[in-house]
Amino acid sequence: MPLAECLQYSEFPLDVAVCMLLPEIVELLVTNGAELRLREDEVRMAIHFMGDTVEPFLWLYHGNGVGEAAKATVLALLRHGMELDAESEDGRTALPYIAAAPSSTVSVLESFLAFGPSCPEDLPQPATNSLQNDQVNSRKMALVLEYCANNLGQDVFMDQCLTAVEALVRHGCVEAAREVFRYGATWSDQSLLLPLPALTDKSELLHIAASFNHVGMMELLLEHGSATLDLDATGTPAATAADRGCREALDYLLRRGASVFTYPSKPEGGTILHEIISEDKSLHESERTLEYVFGIEQHKVRLSQVINNYDGRGFAALHIAIVWGSLVNVDRLL
């Protein structure tokens, strides 16, 4: 295969060189005809692959010089006519790709931001997809938020904070979410709260955290006043945890004083026990959850007080356990 054709052959060597932050090889490849433009059947250009490789490889090649290697790689691309804000086929520039890359280091993002790329309005959202350890996620999020705060209008920025928090709650990225709250508080001149009164109503963040068993995230949400224990619209977060079999989340919420009723304003709507033993989960799961909460004395005492309460269909938890044939749950409730 002729050299020039080989340079365009997938996987493109130039993309690999940019991934690995190897500016000398970038220079060599481009000088010998490697294309910088968007190639046919390709979604991204070379600059969109900045540092997007397994992190240990970058440290293996560059040690503590990852940031300098990233800077030199960008300069090499710019020297040969690559635009800093060149768009991929789906209209994204390099910055969202770098923010989202699950293996890219904080140093790569920091070095790229120093060049002053344009700031997409939704930049915090791809940053929530960088699913590394929470400390790395938080450092990346802090960089992204600082850049957005300096380049976006306040209303747009705050909307993006809300969107980012919602995603981070699902992922359980506590420290990254803490960064969002910190910036939200700074911009709103409030000590703790994001200036979005409908935050809880819109996203029911505590329900989301409870359904994924993210205890640390629930602590953060309650600490920052963005949620309350007993949201009534679709049942309480404790009811959500019970229904999903998220035992640690249920334990945490009950210890914080969450209601044992599914709908605190309508005690006839059922209890946590009904959610634990409900028919939409396996017997094994419901048995383990009931064993767990009854094994904690303070929870057993509270739940025993509503053990004979009926739900909207006229069933006590014992009725449901009998219908579904769980001898273990029947014995425990008796």
Tab-separated table of C-alpha atoms in Angstrom:
chain	number	residue	atom	x	y	z
A	1	MET	CA	0.000	0.000	0.000
A	2	PRO	CA	1.450	3.446	-0.916
A	3	LEU	CA	2.528	5.540	2.064
A	4	ALA	CA	0.005	8.357	1.488
A	5	GLU	CA	-2.882	5.876	1.341
A	6	CYS	CA	-1.627	4.078	4.433
A	7	LEU	CA	-1.734	7.347	6.376
A	8	GLN	CA	-5.473	7.603	5.744
A	9	TYR	CA	-6.218	3.989	6.566
A	10	SER	CA	-8.411	3.318	9.603
A	11	GLU	CA	-7.518	3.350	12.447
A	12	PHE	CA	-5.815	6.569	11.366
A	13	PRO	CA	-2.264	6.889	12.689
A	14	LEU	CA	-2.746	10.641	13.216
A	15	ASP	CA	-5.696	10.019	15.541
A	16	VAL	CA	-3.604	7.562	17.534
A	17	ALA	CA	-0.715	10.034	17.799
A	18	VAL	CA	-3.096	12.729	19.079
A	19	CYS	CA	-4.636	10.251	21.528
A	20	MET	CA	-1.209	9.502	22.915
A	21	LEU	CA	-0.128	13.191	22.885
A	22	LEU	CA	2.909	12.608	20.661
A	23	PRO	CA	3.546	15.958	18.913
A	24	GLU	CA	6.696	14.844	17.058
A	25	ILE	CA	4.780	11.984	15.447
A	26	VAL	CA	1.897	14.350	14.661
A	27	GLU	CA	4.393	16.608	12.853
A	28	LEU	CA	5.880	13.664	10.964
A	29	LEU	CA	2.515	12.278	9.858
A	30	VAL	CA	1.057	15.600	8.740
A	31	THR	CA	4.259	16.507	6.894
A	32	ASN	CA	3.937	13.229	5.011
A	33	GLY	CA	0.341	13.812	3.969
A	34	ALA	CA	-1.916	12.790	6.836
A	35	GLU	CA	-5.265	14.587	6.531
A	36	LEU	CA	-6.403	17.084	9.137
A	37	ARG	CA	-9.860	17.607	7.623
A	38	LEU	CA	-12.893	15.478	8.434
A	39	ARG	CA	-12.427	12.310	6.414
A	40	GLU	CA	-15.127	10.377	4.639
A	41	ASP	CA	-17.072	8.003	6.906
A	42	GLU	CA	-15.451	9.541	9.971
A	43	VAL	CA	-17.308	11.303	12.774
A	44	ARG	CA	-14.347	13.068	14.418
A	45	MET	CA	-11.176	14.862	13.404
A	46	ALA	CA	-7.791	14.269	14.989
A	47	ILE	CA	-8.084	17.113	17.513
A	48	HIS	CA	-11.220	15.493	18.961
A	49	PHE	CA	-9.115	12.543	20.167
A	50	MET	CA	-6.874	14.581	22.498
A	51	GLY	CA	-5.649	12.283	25.280
A	52	ASP	CA	-8.583	9.923	24.776
A	53	THR	CA	-6.758	6.748	25.718
A	54	VAL	CA	-6.211	4.604	28.777
A	55	GLU	CA	-4.707	6.938	31.369
A	56	PRO	CA	-1.768	4.701	32.428
A	57	PHE	CA	-0.492	4.877	28.857
A	58	LEU	CA	-0.215	8.662	29.092
A	59	TRP	CA	1.727	8.448	32.347
A	60	LEU	CA	3.904	5.701	30.874
A	61	TYR	CA	4.838	7.905	27.925
A	62	HIS	CA	4.949	11.300	29.617
A	63	GLY	CA	5.268	10.872	33.386
A	64	ASN	CA	4.428	14.187	35.032
A	65	GLY	CA	4.604	15.953	31.667
A	66	VAL	CA	1.129	15.035	30.407
A	67	GLY	CA	-0.005	18.660	30.427
A	68	GLU	CA	3.025	19.832	28.461
A	69	ALA	CA	2.595	16.995	25.966
A	70	ALA	CA	-1.054	17.994	25.471
A	71	LYS	CA	-0.044	21.621	24.902
A	72	ALA	CA	2.644	20.639	22.377
A	73	THR	CA	0.195	18.357	20.545
A	74	VAL	CA	-2.369	21.140	20.167
A	75	LEU	CA	0.328	23.537	18.944
A	76	ALA	CA	1.481	20.990	16.361
A	77	LEU	CA	-2.057	20.640	15.021
A	78	LEU	CA	-2.632	24.396	14.961
A	79	ARG	CA	0.633	24.984	13.097
A	80	HIS	CA	-0.629	22.806	10.277
A	81	GLY	CA	-3.979	24.549	9.990
A	82	MET	CA	-6.226	22.608	12.333
A	83	GLU	CA	-8.845	24.889	13.858
A	84	LEU	CA	-9.173	24.798	17.629
A	85	ASP	CA	-12.971	24.749	17.324
A	86	ALA	CA	-13.178	22.418	14.339
A	87	GLU	CA	-16.501	20.594	14.447
A	88	SER	CA	-17.139	16.886	14.181
A	89	GLU	CA	-19.870	15.447	11.995
A	90	ASP	CA	-22.389	15.904	14.810
A	91	GLY	CA	-21.409	19.557	15.315
A	92	ARG	CA	-19.310	19.166	18.463
A	93	THR	CA	-15.931	20.782	19.001
A	94	ALA	CA	-12.973	19.123	20.723
A	95	LEU	CA	-13.724	20.551	24.186
A	96	PRO	CA	-16.855	18.444	24.920
A	97	TYR	CA	-15.043	15.314	23.737
A	98	ILE	CA	-12.114	16.001	26.042
A	99	ALA	CA	-14.402	16.790	28.980
A	100	ALA	CA	-16.343	13.565	28.435
A	101	ALA	CA	-13.422	11.227	27.756
A	102	PRO	CA	-13.517	8.591	30.518
A	103	SER	CA	-9.772	8.055	30.335
A	104	SER	CA	-8.494	11.574	29.667
A	105	THR	CA	-6.578	13.175	32.524
A	106	VAL	CA	-7.331	16.472	34.219
A	107	SER	CA	-4.030	17.783	32.842
A	108	VAL	CA	-5.200	17.316	29.245
A	109	LEU	CA	-8.407	19.254	29.895
A	110	GLU	CA	-6.556	22.001	31.766
A	111	SER	CA	-4.001	22.395	28.974
A	112	PHE	CA	-6.660	22.533	26.285
A	113	LEU	CA	-8.717	25.136	28.152
A	114	ALA	CA	-5.628	27.365	28.283
A	115	PHE	CA	-5.943	27.850	24.504
A	116	GLY	CA	-9.351	29.511	24.981
A	117	PRO	CA	-11.652	27.294	22.892
A	118	SER	CA	-15.274	28.327	22.468
A	119	CYS	CA	-17.538	27.233	25.322
A	120	PRO	CA	-20.589	25.190	24.287
A	121	GLU	CA	-23.645	25.984	26.385
A	122	ASP	CA	-24.064	22.337	27.377
A	123	LEU	CA	-20.428	21.727	28.341
A	124	PRO	CA	-21.205	20.607	31.947
A	125	GLN	CA	-23.330	17.759	30.585
A	126	PRO	CA	-20.556	15.845	28.752
A	127	ALA	CA	-18.325	16.400	31.779
A	128	THR	CA	-20.755	14.310	33.838
A	129	ASN	CA	-20.038	11.358	31.539
A	130	SER	CA	-16.375	11.222	32.532
A	131	LEU	CA	-16.913	8.198	34.738
A	132	GLN	CA	-13.601	7.982	36.546
A	133	ASN	CA	-13.090	8.004	40.295
A	134	ASP	CA	-14.995	10.710	42.127
A	135	GLN	CA	-11.946	12.845	42.915
A	136	VAL	CA	-10.958	13.024	39.239
A	137	ASN	CA	-14.570	13.712	38.263
A	138	SER	CA	-14.760	16.581	40.750
A	139	ARG	CA	-11.519	18.158	39.512
A	140	LYS	CA	-12.711	17.951	35.926
A	141	MET	CA	-16.102	19.357	36.854
A	142	ALA	CA	-14.477	22.240	38.749
A	143	LEU	CA	-12.443	23.178	35.655
A	144	VAL	CA	-15.480	22.956	33.390
A	145	LEU	CA	-17.691	24.991	35.714
A	146	GLU	CA	-15.090	27.711	36.151
A	147	TYR	CA	-14.717	27.950	32.370
A	148	CYS	CA	-18.492	28.036	31.856
A	149	ALA	CA	-18.976	30.628	34.607
A	150	ASN	CA	-16.526	32.908	32.791
A	151	ASN	CA	-17.961	32.341	29.322
A	152	LEU	CA	-21.722	31.798	29.658
A	153	GLY	CA	-24.544	34.025	30.792
A	154	GLN	CA	-25.886	33.463	34.305
A	155	ASP	CA	-29.261	32.010	33.278
A	156	VAL	CA	-27.698	29.552	30.838
A	157	PHE	CA	-25.045	28.608	33.361
A	158	MET	CA	-27.567	27.898	36.112
A	159	ASP	CA	-29.719	25.793	33.780
A	160	GLN	CA	-26.641	23.755	32.959
A	161	CYS	CA	-25.859	23.363	36.664
A	162	LEU	CA	-29.283	21.799	37.160
A	163	THR	CA	-28.822	19.427	34.224
A	164	ALA	CA	-25.379	18.436	35.486
A	165	VAL	CA	-26.615	17.775	39.032
A	166	GLU	CA	-29.365	15.523	37.708
A	167	ALA	CA	-26.858	13.399	35.771
A	168	LEU	CA	-24.340	13.288	38.620
A	169	VAL	CA	-27.026	12.116	41.056
A	170	ARG	CA	-27.719	9.157	38.776
A	171	HIS	CA	-24.016	8.338	38.557
A	172	GLY	CA	-23.450	8.809	42.292
A	173	CYS	CA	-20.595	11.277	41.699
A	174	VAL	CA	-20.812	13.037	45.058
A	175	GLU	CA	-17.726	15.244	44.894
A	176	ALA	CA	-18.463	16.381	41.344
A	177	ALA	CA	-22.021	17.259	42.401
A	178	ARG	CA	-20.574	19.162	45.365
A	179	GLU	CA	-18.639	21.309	42.890
A	180	VAL	CA	-21.852	22.132	41.029
A	181	PHE	CA	-23.572	23.168	44.253
A	182	ARG	CA	-20.568	25.283	45.171
A	183	TYR	CA	-20.690	27.197	41.889
A	184	GLY	CA	-24.459	27.484	42.056
A	185	ALA	CA	-24.217	29.004	45.510
A	186	THR	CA	-21.528	31.448	44.375
A	187	TRP	CA	-23.602	32.685	41.472
A	188	SER	CA	-26.856	32.947	43.398
A	189	ASP	CA	-25.454	34.860	46.396
A	190	GLN	CA	-26.984	32.242	48.667
A	191	SER	CA	-25.023	30.273	51.208
A	192	LEU	CA	-26.023	26.798	50.066
A	193	LEU	CA	-28.950	26.643	47.687
A	194	LEU	CA	-29.049	26.593	43.933
A	195	PRO	CA	-31.386	29.444	42.915
A	196	LEU	CA	-33.918	27.033	41.456
A	197	PRO	CA	-36.948	26.729	43.732
A	198	ALA	CA	-38.394	23.980	41.521
A	199	LEU	CA	-35.227	21.893	41.693
A	200	THR	CA	-36.832	19.127	43.726
A	201	ASP	CA	-40.196	19.270	41.940
A	202	LYS	CA	-38.568	19.135	38.539
A	203	SER	CA	-36.112	16.313	39.025
A	204	GLU	CA	-36.968	14.615	42.331
A	205	LEU	CA	-33.267	14.225	42.934
A	206	LEU	CA	-33.588	12.478	46.259
A	207	HIS	CA	-35.831	9.852	44.665
A	208	ILE	CA	-33.208	9.291	41.981
A	209	ALA	CA	-30.399	8.926	44.526
A	210	ALA	CA	-32.520	6.551	46.607
A	211	SER	CA	-33.378	4.405	43.601
A	212	PHE	CA	-29.664	3.930	42.849
A	213	ASN	CA	-28.728	3.364	46.513
A	214	HIS	CA	-26.434	6.425	46.514
A	215	VAL	CA	-26.320	7.189	50.239
A	216	GLY	CA	-23.503	9.738	49.948
A	217	MET	CA	-25.456	11.613	47.306
A	218	MET	CA	-28.560	11.707	49.517
A	219	GLU	CA	-26.448	13.173	52.315
A	220	LEU	CA	-25.204	15.876	49.953
A	221	LEU	CA	-28.691	16.734	48.698
A	222	LEU	CA	-30.126	17.026	52.178
A	223	GLU	CA	-27.092	18.985	53.362
A	224	HIS	CA	-27.657	21.531	50.582
A	225	GLY	CA	-31.371	21.817	51.115
A	226	SER	CA	-32.278	20.751	47.571
A	227	ALA	CA	-34.624	18.013	48.724
A	228	THR	CA	-36.751	16.980	51.676
A	229	LEU	CA	-37.236	13.576	53.227
A	230	ASP	CA	-40.930	13.224	52.517
A	231	LEU	CA	-41.725	14.281	48.969
A	232	ASP	CA	-45.339	13.337	48.494
A	233	ALA	CA	-46.023	13.578	44.770
A	234	THR	CA	-44.986	10.044	43.853
A	235	GLY	CA	-44.337	8.641	47.311
A	236	THR	CA	-41.393	9.332	49.572
A	237	PRO	CA	-37.750	8.650	48.721
A	238	ALA	CA	-37.812	5.996	51.464
A	239	ALA	CA	-40.684	4.286	49.639
A	240	THR	CA	-38.631	4.441	46.439
A	241	ALA	CA	-35.661	2.823	48.198
A	242	ALA	CA	-37.918	0.138	49.677
A	243	ASP	CA	-39.525	-0.592	46.336
A	244	ARG	CA	-36.121	-0.889	44.613
A	245	GLY	CA	-34.633	-3.014	47.379
A	246	CYS	CA	-31.976	-0.378	48.108
A	247	ARG	CA	-31.381	-1.375	51.704
A	248	GLU	CA	-28.602	1.035	52.676
A	249	ALA	CA	-30.558	3.979	51.242
A	250	LEU	CA	-33.684	2.900	53.120
A	251	ASP	CA	-31.736	2.532	56.361
A	252	TYR	CA	-30.210	5.999	55.950
A	253	LEU	CA	-33.547	7.685	55.234
A	254	LEU	CA	-35.344	5.995	58.123
A	255	ARG	CA	-32.525	6.982	60.473
A	256	ARG	CA	-32.983	10.569	59.266
A	257	GLY	CA	-36.639	10.360	60.306
A	258	ALA	CA	-38.336	9.615	56.979
A	259	SER	CA	-41.998	8.660	57.222
A	260	VAL	CA	-42.931	4.969	57.251
A	261	PHE	CA	-45.914	5.837	55.060
A	262	THR	CA	-45.622	5.802	51.273
A	263	TYR	CA	-47.625	9.037	51.130
A	264	PRO	CA	-47.326	10.846	54.498
A	265	SER	CA	-50.371	13.029	53.779
A	266	LYS	CA	-52.428	9.914	52.968
A	267	PRO	CA	-51.641	7.143	55.506
A	268	GLU	CA	-54.253	4.983	53.776
A	269	GLY	CA	-51.944	4.875	50.736
A	270	GLY	CA	-49.753	2.162	52.247
A	271	THR	CA	-46.482	1.856	54.130
A	272	ILE	CA	-42.833	1.051	53.605
A	273	LEU	CA	-43.727	-2.587	54.324
A	274	HIS	CA	-46.079	-2.654	51.341
A	275	GLU	CA	-43.269	-1.351	49.127
A	276	ILE	CA	-40.810	-3.955	50.416
A	277	ILE	CA	-43.173	-6.862	49.809
A	278	SER	CA	-44.798	-5.510	46.621
A	279	GLU	CA	-45.435	-7.905	43.776
A	280	ASP	CA	-43.089	-6.199	41.305
A	281	LYS	CA	-39.928	-7.691	42.812
A	282	SER	CA	-38.559	-11.191	43.402
A	283	LEU	CA	-39.273	-13.029	46.647
A	284	HIS	CA	-35.558	-13.269	47.305
A	285	GLU	CA	-35.155	-9.517	47.037
A	286	SER	CA	-38.131	-8.688	49.249
A	287	GLU	CA	-37.085	-11.261	51.841
A	288	ARG	CA	-33.563	-9.862	52.041
A	289	THR	CA	-34.832	-6.282	52.384
A	290	LEU	CA	-37.367	-7.129	55.089
A	291	GLU	CA	-34.731	-9.130	56.968
A	292	TYR	CA	-32.351	-6.172	56.732
A	293	VAL	CA	-34.728	-3.517	58.095
A	294	PHE	CA	-36.189	-5.789	60.782
A	295	GLY	CA	-32.632	-6.564	61.862
A	296	ILE	CA	-32.232	-2.906	62.906
A	297	GLU	CA	-34.149	-2.508	66.143
A	298	GLN	CA	-35.237	1.102	65.729
A	299	HIS	CA	-36.662	0.355	62.273
A	300	LYS	CA	-38.384	-2.802	63.489
A	301	VAL	CA	-40.086	-0.860	66.271
A	302	ARG	CA	-41.370	1.844	63.893
A	303	LEU	CA	-42.518	-0.579	61.209
A	304	SER	CA	-44.203	-2.867	63.737
A	305	GLN	CA	-46.482	0.032	64.626
A	306	VAL	CA	-47.917	0.054	61.070
A	307	ILE	CA	-47.748	-3.663	60.399
A	308	ASN	CA	-51.556	-3.921	60.285
A	309	ASN	CA	-52.116	-0.837	58.119
A	310	TYR	CA	-53.937	-1.346	54.823
A	311	ASP	CA	-53.014	0.015	51.422
A	312	GLY	CA	-55.469	1.512	48.944
A	313	ARG	CA	-56.597	-1.955	47.862
A	314	GLY	CA	-57.423	-3.013	51.415
A	315	PHE	CA	-54.363	-5.241	51.865
A	316	ALA	CA	-52.020	-5.354	54.822
A	317	ALA	CA	-48.390	-6.288	54.118
A	318	LEU	CA	-49.113	-9.755	55.505
A	319	HIS	CA	-51.842	-10.304	52.899
A	320	ILE	CA	-49.397	-9.541	50.099
A	321	ALA	CA	-46.744	-11.842	51.564
A	322	ILE	CA	-49.300	-14.671	51.702
A	323	VAL	CA	-50.548	-14.043	48.144
A	324	TRP	CA	-47.008	-14.190	46.815
A	325	GLY	CA	-46.154	-17.287	48.794
A	326	SER	CA	-43.252	-15.956	50.836
A	327	LEU	CA	-43.215	-18.112	53.965
A	328	VAL	CA	-40.117	-16.231	55.123
A	329	ASN	CA	-41.866	-12.832	54.961
A	330	VAL	CA	-45.066	-14.246	56.495
A	331	ASP	CA	-43.093	-15.653	59.413
A	332	ARG	CA	-41.207	-12.400	59.901
A	333	LEU	CA	-44.355	-10.270	59.863
A	334	LEU	CA	-46.114	-12.573	62.295
